Short mmCIF file of C-alpha atoms in Angstrom, two decimals:
data_model
loop_
_atom_site.label_atom_id
_atom_site.label_comp_id
_atom_site.label_asym_id
_atom_site.label_seq_id
_atom_site.Cartn_x
_atom_site.Cartn_y
_atom_site.Cartn_z
CA UNK A 1 1.22 8.14 -7.91
CA UNK A 2 3.04 8.49 -4.62
CA UNK A 3 1.46 10.22 -1.66
CA UNK A 4 4.10 12.94 -1.76
CA UNK A 5 4.09 13.43 -5.53
CA UNK A 6 4.27 17.15 -6.30
CA UNK A 7 2.25 18.82 -9.05
CA UNK A 8 5.39 19.12 -11.16
CA UNK A 9 6.19 15.42 -10.67
CA UNK A 10 2.60 14.48 -11.57
CA UNK A 11 2.69 16.56 -14.74
CA UNK A 12 6.10 15.11 -15.71
CA UNK A 13 4.94 11.52 -15.06
CA UNK A 14 1.76 11.95 -17.08
CA UNK A 15 3.70 13.74 -19.81
CA UNK A 16 5.89 10.65 -20.19
CA UNK A 17 2.81 8.40 -20.38
CA UNK A 18 1.33 10.64 -23.06
CA UNK A 19 4.55 10.71 -25.10
CA UNK A 20 4.65 6.89 -25.09
CA UNK A 21 1.23 7.03 -26.76
CA UNK A 22 2.40 9.66 -29.24
CA UNK A 23 0.44 12.42 -27.52
CA UNK A 24 1.55 15.60 -25.78
CA UNK A 25 0.92 17.44 -22.55
CA UNK A 26 -1.46 20.20 -23.62
CA UNK A 27 -2.31 23.22 -21.47
CA UNK A 28 -5.83 21.89 -20.74
CA UNK A 29 -4.43 18.51 -19.66
CA UNK A 30 -1.86 20.23 -17.45
CA UNK A 31 -4.57 22.49 -15.96
CA UNK A 32 -6.81 19.49 -15.20
CA UNK A 33 -3.96 17.65 -13.46
CA UNK A 34 -3.13 20.76 -11.46
CA UNK A 35 -6.80 21.19 -10.53
CA UNK A 36 -7.18 17.59 -9.34
CA UNK A 37 -3.78 17.32 -7.64
CA UNK A 38 -3.96 17.08 -3.86
CA UNK A 39 -7.76 16.93 -3.78
CA UNK A 40 -9.61 14.08 -2.16
CA UNK A 41 -13.07 15.04 -3.33
CA UNK A 42 -14.82 14.10 -6.55
CA UNK A 43 -15.33 17.07 -8.87
CA UNK A 44 -18.11 17.29 -11.45
CA UNK A 45 -16.85 18.10 -14.93
CA UNK A 46 -18.44 21.55 -14.70
CA UNK A 47 -16.36 22.35 -11.61
CA UNK A 48 -13.19 21.09 -13.29
CA UNK A 49 -14.07 23.30 -16.26
CA UNK A 50 -14.66 26.32 -14.01
CA UNK A 51 -11.33 25.87 -12.25
CA UNK A 52 -9.43 25.26 -15.48
CA UNK A 53 -10.87 28.37 -17.12
CA UNK A 54 -9.73 30.47 -14.16
CA UNK A 55 -6.14 29.70 -15.22
CA UNK A 56 -6.81 29.37 -18.95
CA UNK A 57 -9.83 31.55 -19.82
CA UNK A 58 -9.62 30.82 -23.54
CA UNK A 59 -9.94 27.05 -23.15
CA UNK A 60 -13.14 25.76 -24.72
CA UNK A 61 -15.55 23.51 -22.80
CA UNK A 62 -15.25 20.69 -25.35
CA UNK A 63 -11.45 20.76 -25.04
CA UNK A 64 -11.68 20.22 -21.27
CA UNK A 65 -14.13 17.34 -21.71
CA UNK A 66 -11.89 15.71 -24.34
CA UNK A 67 -8.87 16.17 -22.07
CA UNK A 68 -10.75 14.57 -19.15
CA UNK A 69 -11.65 11.61 -21.39
CA UNK A 70 -8.06 11.26 -22.62
CA UNK A 71 -6.68 11.33 -19.06
CA UNK A 72 -9.28 8.76 -18.00
CA UNK A 73 -8.35 6.51 -20.95
CA UNK A 74 -4.74 6.84 -19.86
CA UNK A 75 -5.72 5.65 -16.36
CA UNK A 76 -4.56 8.86 -14.69
CA UNK A 77 -8.02 10.22 -13.94
CA UNK A 78 -10.93 8.13 -12.72
CA UNK A 79 -14.49 9.11 -13.59
CA UNK A 80 -17.45 8.02 -11.51
CA UNK A 81 -21.15 8.23 -12.29
CA UNK A 82 -22.96 9.35 -9.16
CA UNK A 83 -26.68 8.59 -8.96
CA UNK A 84 -28.68 10.95 -11.13
CA UNK A 85 -25.99 13.61 -11.01
CA UNK A 86 -23.07 14.50 -13.16
CA UNK A 87 -20.02 12.40 -13.77
CA UNK A 88 -17.28 13.28 -11.30
CA UNK A 89 -13.51 13.06 -11.63
CA UNK A 90 -10.50 12.55 -9.40
CA UNK A 91 -6.90 11.46 -9.82
CA UNK A 92 -6.56 7.71 -10.03
CA UNK A 93 -3.73 6.62 -7.80
CA UNK A 94 -2.39 3.20 -7.02
CA UNK A 95 -5.23 2.85 -4.51
CA UNK A 96 -8.04 2.35 -7.04
CA UNK A 97 -11.26 2.20 -5.07
CA UNK A 98 -15.02 1.93 -5.22
CA UNK A 99 -17.47 4.68 -4.40
CA UNK A 100 -20.71 4.85 -2.45
CA UNK A 101 -23.06 7.82 -2.47
CA UNK A 102 -25.63 8.70 0.16
CA UNK A 103 -28.97 9.08 -1.59
CA UNK A 104 -30.09 11.60 1.05
CA UNK A 105 -27.23 14.08 1.47
CA UNK A 106 -25.13 13.16 -1.59
CA UNK A 107 -21.93 12.45 0.38
CA UNK A 108 -19.45 10.25 -1.48
CA UNK A 109 -17.46 7.63 0.39
CA UNK A 110 -14.38 5.81 -0.89
CA UNK A 111 -14.51 2.06 -0.33
CA UNK A 112 -11.85 -0.64 -0.74
CA UNK A 113 -11.82 -2.10 -4.24
CA UNK A 114 -11.73 -5.62 -2.78
CA UNK A 115 -15.16 -5.12 -1.22
CA UNK A 116 -16.96 -6.57 -4.26
CA UNK A 117 -14.40 -9.23 -5.20
CA UNK A 118 -16.52 -12.16 -3.99
CA UNK A 119 -19.66 -10.81 -5.66
CA UNK A 120 -17.77 -10.17 -8.92
CA UNK A 121 -16.36 -13.72 -8.88
CA UNK A 122 -19.82 -15.20 -8.28
CA UNK A 123 -21.38 -13.12 -11.07
CA UNK A 124 -18.61 -14.17 -13.45
CA UNK A 125 -18.95 -17.85 -12.53
CA UNK A 126 -22.74 -17.87 -12.86
CA UNK A 127 -23.24 -15.69 -15.94
CA UNK A 128 -19.86 -15.01 -17.51
CA UNK A 129 -20.43 -11.28 -16.87
CA UNK A 130 -17.28 -9.37 -15.97
CA UNK A 131 -18.18 -6.72 -13.40
CA UNK A 132 -16.46 -3.33 -13.71
CA UNK A 133 -17.61 -1.41 -10.62
CA UNK A 134 -15.07 1.44 -10.83
CA UNK A 135 -17.28 3.76 -12.88
CA UNK A 136 -20.47 3.86 -10.84
CA UNK A 137 -21.23 4.53 -7.22
CA UNK A 138 -23.13 2.20 -4.98
CA UNK A 139 -26.22 3.87 -3.55
CA UNK A 140 -27.24 3.82 0.09
CA UNK A 141 -27.48 5.89 3.24
CA UNK A 142 -24.49 7.28 5.11
CA UNK A 143 -24.18 6.88 8.87
CA UNK A 144 -25.15 10.50 9.55
CA UNK A 145 -28.37 10.31 7.53
CA UNK A 146 -29.11 6.79 8.71
CA UNK A 147 -29.14 7.93 12.32
CA UNK A 148 -31.60 10.80 11.87
CA UNK A 149 -35.35 10.42 11.60
CA UNK A 150 -35.50 11.87 8.06
CA UNK A 151 -33.12 9.18 6.85
CA UNK A 152 -35.21 6.51 8.51
CA UNK A 153 -38.41 7.86 6.92
CA UNK A 154 -36.74 8.00 3.51
CA UNK A 155 -35.54 4.40 3.68
CA UNK A 156 -39.02 3.18 4.59
CA UNK A 157 -40.76 5.14 1.83
CA UNK A 158 -42.50 7.64 4.14
CA UNK A 159 -40.84 10.82 2.93
#
């Protein structure tokens, strides 16, 4: 996905990927792509559903969830499990990345994918386990919460 890819170009590109797999560009898939296009935040499935049903009121909840799963399987949409919250979604570009979530305010930060390369190699060498960190967020404290007294109390178990 190029930085300047338009919605129409995105839909056309994904349509080609779907056709190669013998699938088609359905209205729910198109609506999801249009909803996620140009956004840099991570939307919970419920928010994707709400935005899709604004354009396509007759679309069923299960259809949107299946379309999200299909687009994730295709590698076009990335899903991330954030803490104890809902799974969130965003377009997966060429800049695949990791996520970190502040356990105090809930902010989500994008991190370079290479950040865990050394740890993943060590885990693989020692246990044979192949780490796949793309689907979960690392937990911690963001700089804003870490600098206030509430964040400090939380980290030390006093809150």
